CSV table of N, CA and C in Angstrom, one decimal:
chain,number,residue,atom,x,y,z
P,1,UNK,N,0.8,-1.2,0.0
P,1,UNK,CA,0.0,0.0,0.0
P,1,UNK,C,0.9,1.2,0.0
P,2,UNK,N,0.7,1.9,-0.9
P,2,UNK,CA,1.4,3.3,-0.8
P,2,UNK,C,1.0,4.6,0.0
P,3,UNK,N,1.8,5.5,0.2
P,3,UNK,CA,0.7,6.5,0.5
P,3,UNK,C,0.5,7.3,-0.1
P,4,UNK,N,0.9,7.8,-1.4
P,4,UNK,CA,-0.4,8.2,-2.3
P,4,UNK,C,-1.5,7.4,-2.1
P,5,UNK,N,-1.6,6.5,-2.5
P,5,UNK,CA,-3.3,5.7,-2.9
P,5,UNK,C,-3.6,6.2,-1.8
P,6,UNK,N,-3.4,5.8,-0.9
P,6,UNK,CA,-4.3,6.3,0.9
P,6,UNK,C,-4.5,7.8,0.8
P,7,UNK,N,-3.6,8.1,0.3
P,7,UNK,CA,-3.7,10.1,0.5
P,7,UNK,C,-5.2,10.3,-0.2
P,8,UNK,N,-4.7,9.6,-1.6
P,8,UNK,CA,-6.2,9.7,-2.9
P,8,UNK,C,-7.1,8.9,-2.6
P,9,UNK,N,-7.2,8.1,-1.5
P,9,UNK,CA,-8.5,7.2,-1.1
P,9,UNK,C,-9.4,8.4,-0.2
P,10,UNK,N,-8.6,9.0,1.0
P,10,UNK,CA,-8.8,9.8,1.6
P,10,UNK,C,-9.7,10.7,1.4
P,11,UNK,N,-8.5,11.7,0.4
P,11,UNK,CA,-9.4,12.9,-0.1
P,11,UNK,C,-10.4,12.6,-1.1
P,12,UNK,N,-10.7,11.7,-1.6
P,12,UNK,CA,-12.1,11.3,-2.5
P,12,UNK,C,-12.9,11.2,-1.2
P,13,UNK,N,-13.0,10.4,-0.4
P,13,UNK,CA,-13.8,9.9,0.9
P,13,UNK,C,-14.3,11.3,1.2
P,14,UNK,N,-13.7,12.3,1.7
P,14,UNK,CA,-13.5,13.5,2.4
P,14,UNK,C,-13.9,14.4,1.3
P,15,UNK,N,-14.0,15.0,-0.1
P,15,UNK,CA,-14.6,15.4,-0.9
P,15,UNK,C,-16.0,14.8,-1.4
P,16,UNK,N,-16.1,13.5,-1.1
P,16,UNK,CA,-17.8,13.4,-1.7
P,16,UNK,C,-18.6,13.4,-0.2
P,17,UNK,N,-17.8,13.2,1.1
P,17,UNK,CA,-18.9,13.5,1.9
P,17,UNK,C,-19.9,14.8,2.2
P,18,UNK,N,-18.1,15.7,1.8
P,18,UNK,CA,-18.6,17.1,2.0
P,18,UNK,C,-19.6,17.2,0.9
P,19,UNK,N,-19.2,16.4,-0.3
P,19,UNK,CA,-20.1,17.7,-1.7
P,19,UNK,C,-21.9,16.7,-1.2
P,20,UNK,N,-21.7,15.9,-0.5
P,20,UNK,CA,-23.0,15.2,-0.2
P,20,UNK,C,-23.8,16.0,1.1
P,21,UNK,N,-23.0,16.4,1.8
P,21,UNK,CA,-23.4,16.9,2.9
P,21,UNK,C,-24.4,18.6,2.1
P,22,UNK,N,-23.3,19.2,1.4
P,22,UNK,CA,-23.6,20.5,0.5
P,22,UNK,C,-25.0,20.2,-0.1
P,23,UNK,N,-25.2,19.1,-0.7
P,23,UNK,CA,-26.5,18.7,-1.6
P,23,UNK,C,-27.7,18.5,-0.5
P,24,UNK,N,-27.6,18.1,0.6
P,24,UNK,CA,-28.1,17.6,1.9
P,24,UNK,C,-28.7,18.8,2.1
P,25,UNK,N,-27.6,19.9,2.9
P,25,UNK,CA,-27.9,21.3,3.6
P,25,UNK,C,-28.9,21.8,2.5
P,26,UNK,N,-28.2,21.8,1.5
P,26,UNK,CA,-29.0,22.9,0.1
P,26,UNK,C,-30.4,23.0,0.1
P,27,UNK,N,-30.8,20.8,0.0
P,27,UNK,CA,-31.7,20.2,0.0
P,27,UNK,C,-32.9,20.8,1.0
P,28,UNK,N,-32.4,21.6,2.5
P,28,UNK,CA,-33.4,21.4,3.3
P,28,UNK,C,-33.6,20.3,4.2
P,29,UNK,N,-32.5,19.4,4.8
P,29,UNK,CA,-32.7,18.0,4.6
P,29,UNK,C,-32.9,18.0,6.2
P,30,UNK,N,-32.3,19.1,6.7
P,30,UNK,CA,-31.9,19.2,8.4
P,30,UNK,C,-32.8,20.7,8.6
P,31,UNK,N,-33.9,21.4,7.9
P,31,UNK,CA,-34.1,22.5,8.6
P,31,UNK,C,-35.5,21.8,9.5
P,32,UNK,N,-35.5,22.5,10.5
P,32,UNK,CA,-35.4,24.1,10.7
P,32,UNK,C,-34.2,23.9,11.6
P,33,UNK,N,-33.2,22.9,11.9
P,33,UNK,CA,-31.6,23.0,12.7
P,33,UNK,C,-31.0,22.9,11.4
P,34,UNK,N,-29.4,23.3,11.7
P,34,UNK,CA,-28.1,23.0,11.3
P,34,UNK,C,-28.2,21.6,11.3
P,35,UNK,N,-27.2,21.0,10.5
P,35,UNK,CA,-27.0,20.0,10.5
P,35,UNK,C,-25.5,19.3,11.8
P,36,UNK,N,-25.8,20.3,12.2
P,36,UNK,CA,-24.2,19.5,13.6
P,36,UNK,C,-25.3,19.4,14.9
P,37,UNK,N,-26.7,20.2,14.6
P,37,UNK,CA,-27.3,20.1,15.5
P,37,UNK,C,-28.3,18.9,15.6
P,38,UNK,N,-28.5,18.6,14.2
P,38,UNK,CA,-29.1,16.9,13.5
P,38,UNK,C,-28.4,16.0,14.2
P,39,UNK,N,-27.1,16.3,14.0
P,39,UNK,CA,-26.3,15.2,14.3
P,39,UNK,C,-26.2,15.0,15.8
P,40,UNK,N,-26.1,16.0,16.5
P,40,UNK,CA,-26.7,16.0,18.1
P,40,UNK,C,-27.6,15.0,18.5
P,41,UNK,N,-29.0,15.4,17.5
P,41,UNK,CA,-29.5,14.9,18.7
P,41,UNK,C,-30.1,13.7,18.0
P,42,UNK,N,-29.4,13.4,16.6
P,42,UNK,CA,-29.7,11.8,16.3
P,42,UNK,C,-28.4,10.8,16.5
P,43,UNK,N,-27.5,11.5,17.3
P,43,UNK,CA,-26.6,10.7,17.7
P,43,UNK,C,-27.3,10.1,19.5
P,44,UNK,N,-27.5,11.2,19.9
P,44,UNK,CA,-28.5,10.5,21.4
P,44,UNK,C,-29.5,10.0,20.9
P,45,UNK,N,-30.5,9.9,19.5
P,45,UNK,CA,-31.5,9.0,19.6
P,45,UNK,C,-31.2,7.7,19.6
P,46,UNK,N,-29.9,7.9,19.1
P,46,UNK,CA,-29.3,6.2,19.1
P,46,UNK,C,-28.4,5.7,20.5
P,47,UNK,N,-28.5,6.3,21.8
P,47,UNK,CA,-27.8,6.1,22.6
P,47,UNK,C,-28.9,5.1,23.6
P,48,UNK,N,-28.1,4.5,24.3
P,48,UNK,CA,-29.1,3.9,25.4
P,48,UNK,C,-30.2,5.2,25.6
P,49,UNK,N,-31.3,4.7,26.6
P,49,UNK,CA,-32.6,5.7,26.8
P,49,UNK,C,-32.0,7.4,26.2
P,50,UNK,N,-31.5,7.2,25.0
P,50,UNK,CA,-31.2,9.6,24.9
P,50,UNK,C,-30.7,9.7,25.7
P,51,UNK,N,-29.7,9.0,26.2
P,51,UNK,CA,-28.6,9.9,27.0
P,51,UNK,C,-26.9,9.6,27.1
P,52,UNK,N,-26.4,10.8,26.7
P,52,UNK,CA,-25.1,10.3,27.0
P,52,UNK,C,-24.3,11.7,27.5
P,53,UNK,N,-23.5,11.1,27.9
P,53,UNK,CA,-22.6,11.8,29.2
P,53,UNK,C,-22.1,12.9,27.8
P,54,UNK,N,-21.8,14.3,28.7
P,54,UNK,CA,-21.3,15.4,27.7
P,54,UNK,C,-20.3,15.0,27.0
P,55,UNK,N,-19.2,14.5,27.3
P,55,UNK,CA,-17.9,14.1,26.8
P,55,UNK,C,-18.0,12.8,26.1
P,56,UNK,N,-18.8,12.2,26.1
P,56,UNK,CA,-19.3,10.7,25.2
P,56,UNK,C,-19.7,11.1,23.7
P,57,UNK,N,-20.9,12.3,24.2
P,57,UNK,CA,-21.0,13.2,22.9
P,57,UNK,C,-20.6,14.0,22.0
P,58,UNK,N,-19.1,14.2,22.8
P,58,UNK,CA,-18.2,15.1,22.4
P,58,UNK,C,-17.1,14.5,21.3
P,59,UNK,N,-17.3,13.1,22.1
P,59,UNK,CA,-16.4,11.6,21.1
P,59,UNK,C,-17.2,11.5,20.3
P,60,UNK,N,-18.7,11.4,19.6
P,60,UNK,CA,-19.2,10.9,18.8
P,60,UNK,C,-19.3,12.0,17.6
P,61,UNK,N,-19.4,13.8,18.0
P,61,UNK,CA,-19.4,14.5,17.0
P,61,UNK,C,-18.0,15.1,17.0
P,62,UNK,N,-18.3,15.8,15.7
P,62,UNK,CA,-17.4,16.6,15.2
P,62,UNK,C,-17.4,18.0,15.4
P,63,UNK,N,-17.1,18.6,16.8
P,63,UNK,CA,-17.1,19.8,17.2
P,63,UNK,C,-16.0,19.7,18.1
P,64,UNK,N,-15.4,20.7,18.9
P,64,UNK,CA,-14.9,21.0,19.8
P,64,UNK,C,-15.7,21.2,21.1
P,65,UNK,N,-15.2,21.0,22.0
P,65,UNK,CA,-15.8,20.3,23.2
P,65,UNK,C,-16.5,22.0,24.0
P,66,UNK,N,-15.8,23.2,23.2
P,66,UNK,CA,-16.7,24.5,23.8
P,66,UNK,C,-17.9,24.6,22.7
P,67,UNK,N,-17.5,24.4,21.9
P,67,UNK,CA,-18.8,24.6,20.3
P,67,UNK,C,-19.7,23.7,20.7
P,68,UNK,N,-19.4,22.0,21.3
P,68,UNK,CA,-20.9,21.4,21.5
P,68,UNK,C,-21.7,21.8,23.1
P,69,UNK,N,-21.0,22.4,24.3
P,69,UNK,CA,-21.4,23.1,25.2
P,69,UNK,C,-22.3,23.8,24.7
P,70,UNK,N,-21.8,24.9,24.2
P,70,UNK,CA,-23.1,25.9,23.7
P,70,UNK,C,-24.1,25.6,22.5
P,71,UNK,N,-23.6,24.5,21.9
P,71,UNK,CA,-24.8,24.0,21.1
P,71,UNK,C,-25.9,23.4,21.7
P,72,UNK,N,-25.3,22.4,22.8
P,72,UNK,CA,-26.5,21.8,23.9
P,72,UNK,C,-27.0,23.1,24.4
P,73,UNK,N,-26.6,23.8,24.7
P,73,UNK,CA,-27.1,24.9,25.7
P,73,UNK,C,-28.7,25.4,24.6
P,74,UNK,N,-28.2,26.1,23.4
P,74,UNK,CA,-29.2,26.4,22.5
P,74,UNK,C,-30.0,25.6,22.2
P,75,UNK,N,-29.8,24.0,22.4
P,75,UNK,CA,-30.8,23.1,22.0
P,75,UNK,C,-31.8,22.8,23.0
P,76,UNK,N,-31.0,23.0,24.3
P,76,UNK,CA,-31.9,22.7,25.5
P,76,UNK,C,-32.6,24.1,25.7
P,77,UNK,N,-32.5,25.1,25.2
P,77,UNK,CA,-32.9,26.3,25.4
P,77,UNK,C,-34.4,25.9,24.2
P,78,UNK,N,-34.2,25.6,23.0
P,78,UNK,CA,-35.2,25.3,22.5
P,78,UNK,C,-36.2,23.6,22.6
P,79,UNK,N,-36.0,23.4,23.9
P,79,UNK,CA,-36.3,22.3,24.7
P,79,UNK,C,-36.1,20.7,23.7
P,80,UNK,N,-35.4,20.4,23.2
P,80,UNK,CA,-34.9,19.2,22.2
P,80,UNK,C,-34.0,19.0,22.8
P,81,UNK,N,-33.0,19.1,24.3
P,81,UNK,CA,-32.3,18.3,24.9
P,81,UNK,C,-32.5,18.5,26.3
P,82,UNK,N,-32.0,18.3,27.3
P,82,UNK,CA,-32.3,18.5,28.8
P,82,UNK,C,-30.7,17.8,29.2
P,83,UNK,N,-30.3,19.2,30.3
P,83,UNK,CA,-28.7,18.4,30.7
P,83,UNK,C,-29.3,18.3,32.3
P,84,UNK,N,-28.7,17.1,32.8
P,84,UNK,CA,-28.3,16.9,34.2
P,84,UNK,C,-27.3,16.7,34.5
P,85,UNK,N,-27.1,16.5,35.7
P,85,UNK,CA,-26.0,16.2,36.6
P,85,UNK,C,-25.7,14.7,36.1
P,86,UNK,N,-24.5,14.0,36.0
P,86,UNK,CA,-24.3,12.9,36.4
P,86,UNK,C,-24.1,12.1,37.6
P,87,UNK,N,-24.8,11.0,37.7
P,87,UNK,CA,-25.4,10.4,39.0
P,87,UNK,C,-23.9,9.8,39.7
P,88,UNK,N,-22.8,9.9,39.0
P,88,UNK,CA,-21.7,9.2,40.0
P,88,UNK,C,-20.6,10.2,39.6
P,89,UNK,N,-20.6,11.4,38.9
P,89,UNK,CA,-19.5,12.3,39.0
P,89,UNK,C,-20.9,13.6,39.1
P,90,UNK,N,-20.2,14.8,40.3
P,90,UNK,CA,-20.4,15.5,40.7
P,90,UNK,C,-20.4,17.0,39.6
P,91,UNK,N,-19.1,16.4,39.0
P,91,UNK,CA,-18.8,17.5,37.7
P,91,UNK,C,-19.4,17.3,36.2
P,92,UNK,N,-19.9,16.2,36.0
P,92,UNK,CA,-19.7,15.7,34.5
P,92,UNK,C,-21.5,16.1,34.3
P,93,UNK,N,-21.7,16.0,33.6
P,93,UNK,CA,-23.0,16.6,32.7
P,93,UNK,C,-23.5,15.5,31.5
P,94,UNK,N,-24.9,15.0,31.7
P,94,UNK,CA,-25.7,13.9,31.0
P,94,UNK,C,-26.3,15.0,30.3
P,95,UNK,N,-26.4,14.5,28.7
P,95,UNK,CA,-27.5,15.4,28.2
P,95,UNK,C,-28.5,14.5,27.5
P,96,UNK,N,-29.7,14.5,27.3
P,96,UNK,CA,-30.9,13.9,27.3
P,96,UNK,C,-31.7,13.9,26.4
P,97,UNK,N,-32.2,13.6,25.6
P,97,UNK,CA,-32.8,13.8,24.3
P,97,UNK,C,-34.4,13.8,24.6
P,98,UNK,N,-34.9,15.2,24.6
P,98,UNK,CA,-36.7,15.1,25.1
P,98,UNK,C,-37.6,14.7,24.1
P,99,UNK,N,-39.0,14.4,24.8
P,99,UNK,CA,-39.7,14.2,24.1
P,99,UNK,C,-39.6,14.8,22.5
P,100,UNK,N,-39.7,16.5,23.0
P,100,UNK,CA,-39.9,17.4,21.9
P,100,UNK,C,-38.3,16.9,21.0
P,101,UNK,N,-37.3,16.7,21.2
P,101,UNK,CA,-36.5,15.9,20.4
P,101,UNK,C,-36.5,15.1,19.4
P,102,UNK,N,-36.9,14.0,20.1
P,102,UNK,CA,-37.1,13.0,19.5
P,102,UNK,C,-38.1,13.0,18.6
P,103,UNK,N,-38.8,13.4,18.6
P,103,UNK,CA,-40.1,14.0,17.1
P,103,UNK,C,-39.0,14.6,16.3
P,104,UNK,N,-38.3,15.9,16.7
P,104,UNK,CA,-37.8,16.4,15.9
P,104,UNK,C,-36.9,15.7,14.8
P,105,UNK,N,-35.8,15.1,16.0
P,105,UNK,CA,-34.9,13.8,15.2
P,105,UNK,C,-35.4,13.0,14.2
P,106,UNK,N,-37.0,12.7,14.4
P,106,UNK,CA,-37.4,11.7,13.4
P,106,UNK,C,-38.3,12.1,12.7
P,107,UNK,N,-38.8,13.4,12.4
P,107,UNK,CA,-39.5,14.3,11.2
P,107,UNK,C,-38.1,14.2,10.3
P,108,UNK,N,-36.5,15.2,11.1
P,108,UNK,CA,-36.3,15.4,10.3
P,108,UNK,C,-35.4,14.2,9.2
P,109,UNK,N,-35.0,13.3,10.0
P,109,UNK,CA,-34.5,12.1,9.6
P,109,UNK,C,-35.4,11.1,8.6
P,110,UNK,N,-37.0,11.4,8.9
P,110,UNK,CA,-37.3,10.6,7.8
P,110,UNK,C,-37.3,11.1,6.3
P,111,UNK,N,-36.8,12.4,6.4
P,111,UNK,CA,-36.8,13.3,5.4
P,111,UNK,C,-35.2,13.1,5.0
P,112,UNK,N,-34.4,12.8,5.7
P,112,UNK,CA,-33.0,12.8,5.5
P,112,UNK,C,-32.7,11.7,4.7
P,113,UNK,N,-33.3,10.4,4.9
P,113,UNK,CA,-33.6,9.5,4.7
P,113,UNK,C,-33.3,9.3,3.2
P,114,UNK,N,-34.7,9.8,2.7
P,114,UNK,CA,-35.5,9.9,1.4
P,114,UNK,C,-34.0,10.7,0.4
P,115,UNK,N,-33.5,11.7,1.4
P,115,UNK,CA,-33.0,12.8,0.7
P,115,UNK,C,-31.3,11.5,-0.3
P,116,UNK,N,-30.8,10.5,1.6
P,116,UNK,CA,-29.9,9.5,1.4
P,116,UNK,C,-29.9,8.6,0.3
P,117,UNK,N,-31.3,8.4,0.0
P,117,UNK,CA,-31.6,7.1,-0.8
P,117,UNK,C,-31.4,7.8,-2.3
P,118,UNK,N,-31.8,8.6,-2.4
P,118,UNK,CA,-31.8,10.3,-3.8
P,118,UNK,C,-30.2,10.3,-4.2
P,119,UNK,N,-29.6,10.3,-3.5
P,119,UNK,CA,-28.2,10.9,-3.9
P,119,UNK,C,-27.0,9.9,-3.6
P,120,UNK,N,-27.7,8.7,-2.3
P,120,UNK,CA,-26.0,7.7,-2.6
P,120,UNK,C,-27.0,6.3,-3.3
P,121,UNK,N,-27.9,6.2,-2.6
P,121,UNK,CA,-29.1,4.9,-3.0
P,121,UNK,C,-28.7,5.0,-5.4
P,122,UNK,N,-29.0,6.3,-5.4
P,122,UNK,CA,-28.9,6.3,-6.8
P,122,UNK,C,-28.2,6.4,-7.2
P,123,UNK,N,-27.0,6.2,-6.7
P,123,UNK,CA,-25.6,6.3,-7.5
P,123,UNK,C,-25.1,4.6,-7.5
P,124,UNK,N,-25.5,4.1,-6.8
P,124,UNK,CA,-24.7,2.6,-6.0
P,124,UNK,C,-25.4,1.7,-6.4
P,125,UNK,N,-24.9,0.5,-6.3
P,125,UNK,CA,-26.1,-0.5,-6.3
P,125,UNK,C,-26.2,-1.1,-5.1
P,126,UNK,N,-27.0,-2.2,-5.0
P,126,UNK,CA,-26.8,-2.3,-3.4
P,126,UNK,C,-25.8,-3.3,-2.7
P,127,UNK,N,-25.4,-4.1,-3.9
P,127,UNK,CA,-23.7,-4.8,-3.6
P,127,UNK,C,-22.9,-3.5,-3.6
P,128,UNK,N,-22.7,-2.4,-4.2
P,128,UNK,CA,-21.0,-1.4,-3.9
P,128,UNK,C,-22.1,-0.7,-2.2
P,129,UNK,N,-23.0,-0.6,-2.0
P,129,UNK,CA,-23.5,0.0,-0.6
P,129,UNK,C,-23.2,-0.7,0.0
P,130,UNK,N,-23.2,-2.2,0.1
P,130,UNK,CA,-22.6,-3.1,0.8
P,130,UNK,C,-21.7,-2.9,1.3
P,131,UNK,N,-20.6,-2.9,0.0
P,131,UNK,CA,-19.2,-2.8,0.2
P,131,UNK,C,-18.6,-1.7,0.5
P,132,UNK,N,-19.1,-0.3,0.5
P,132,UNK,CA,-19.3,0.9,0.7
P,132,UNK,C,-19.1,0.8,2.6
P,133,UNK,N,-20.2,0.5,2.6
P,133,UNK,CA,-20.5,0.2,4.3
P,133,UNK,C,-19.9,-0.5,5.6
P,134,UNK,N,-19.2,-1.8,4.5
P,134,UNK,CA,-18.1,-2.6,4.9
P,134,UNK,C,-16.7,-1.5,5.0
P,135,UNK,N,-16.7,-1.3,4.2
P,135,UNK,CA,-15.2,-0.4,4.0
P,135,UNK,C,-15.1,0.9,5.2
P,136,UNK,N,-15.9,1.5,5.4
P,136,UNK,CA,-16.1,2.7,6.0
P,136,UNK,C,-16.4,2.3,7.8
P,137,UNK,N,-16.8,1.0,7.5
P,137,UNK,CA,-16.7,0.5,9.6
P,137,UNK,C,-15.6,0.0,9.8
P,138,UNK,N,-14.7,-0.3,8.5
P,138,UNK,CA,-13.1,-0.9,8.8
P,138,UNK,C,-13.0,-0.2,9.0
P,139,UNK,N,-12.7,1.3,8.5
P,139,UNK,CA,-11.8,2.0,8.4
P,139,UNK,C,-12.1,2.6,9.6
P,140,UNK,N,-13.4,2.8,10.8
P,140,UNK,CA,-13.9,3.5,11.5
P,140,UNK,C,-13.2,2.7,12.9
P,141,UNK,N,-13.2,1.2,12.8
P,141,UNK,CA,-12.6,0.4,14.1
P,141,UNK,C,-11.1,0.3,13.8
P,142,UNK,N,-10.7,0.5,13.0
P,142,UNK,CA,-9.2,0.9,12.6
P,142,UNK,C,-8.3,1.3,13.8
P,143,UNK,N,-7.1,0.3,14.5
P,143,UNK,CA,-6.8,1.2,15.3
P,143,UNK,C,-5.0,0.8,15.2
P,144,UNK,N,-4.3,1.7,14.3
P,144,UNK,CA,-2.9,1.2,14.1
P,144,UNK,C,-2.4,1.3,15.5
């Protein structure tokens, strides 16, 4: 394996996500949120009961650990998260995915959805989605 090819495996990976994500936002796919705020709070829809520890969440997205503080802050302000205390550290912070959430996550996800199947469903067949899908959890549990 070279590292060009990995360099060029890369930046293909990392250019069609983005130009997919661009078609996505354009689309409407995530309003009336951002899409890092989508990813919020359909990353806790998939957590045990909607909740994970601030710092759990912090591992799962792609923000910096002050950017998703005040993102929870504005999401819990427009009542689609709820933070508490953590039950065995004094300092750490659970954030919670509410009722009014979880609707939201799955209005806008079923729309996200439709939008997924439009733009990678049509490009792929469902053997390279396969193999698509295969490739991208190796590379995700990857740990040189």
């Amino acid at each position: 394996m070279s590292t060009r090819a990995a360099a060029e495996a890369w930046e293909s990976l990392f250019r069609t996500q983005s130009n997919l994500m661009r078609r996505f936002e354009s689309g409407g796919d995530f309003a009336p949120l951002r899409s890092r705020e989508y990813d919020v709070l359909f990353t806790l829809s998939r957590a045990r009961e909607g909740r994970l520890r601030l710092r759990e969440l912090n591992e799962a997205v792609f923000l910096s650990q002050p950017s998703l503080s005040r993102m929870v802050e504005r999401l819990e302000a427009r009542g689609l998260v709820a933070r508490e205390p953590a039950p065995d550290d004094a300092r750490g912070t659970v954030v919670v995915l509410t009722e009014d959430g979880r609707e939201m996550q799955r209005e806008i996800g079923r729309r996200h959805v439709r939008s997924i199947r439009r733009h990678v469903g049509g490009a792929l067949t469902e053997e390279e989605l396969a193999t698509l899908t295969d490739l991208t959890t190796r590379l995700r549990a990857y740990r040189p």
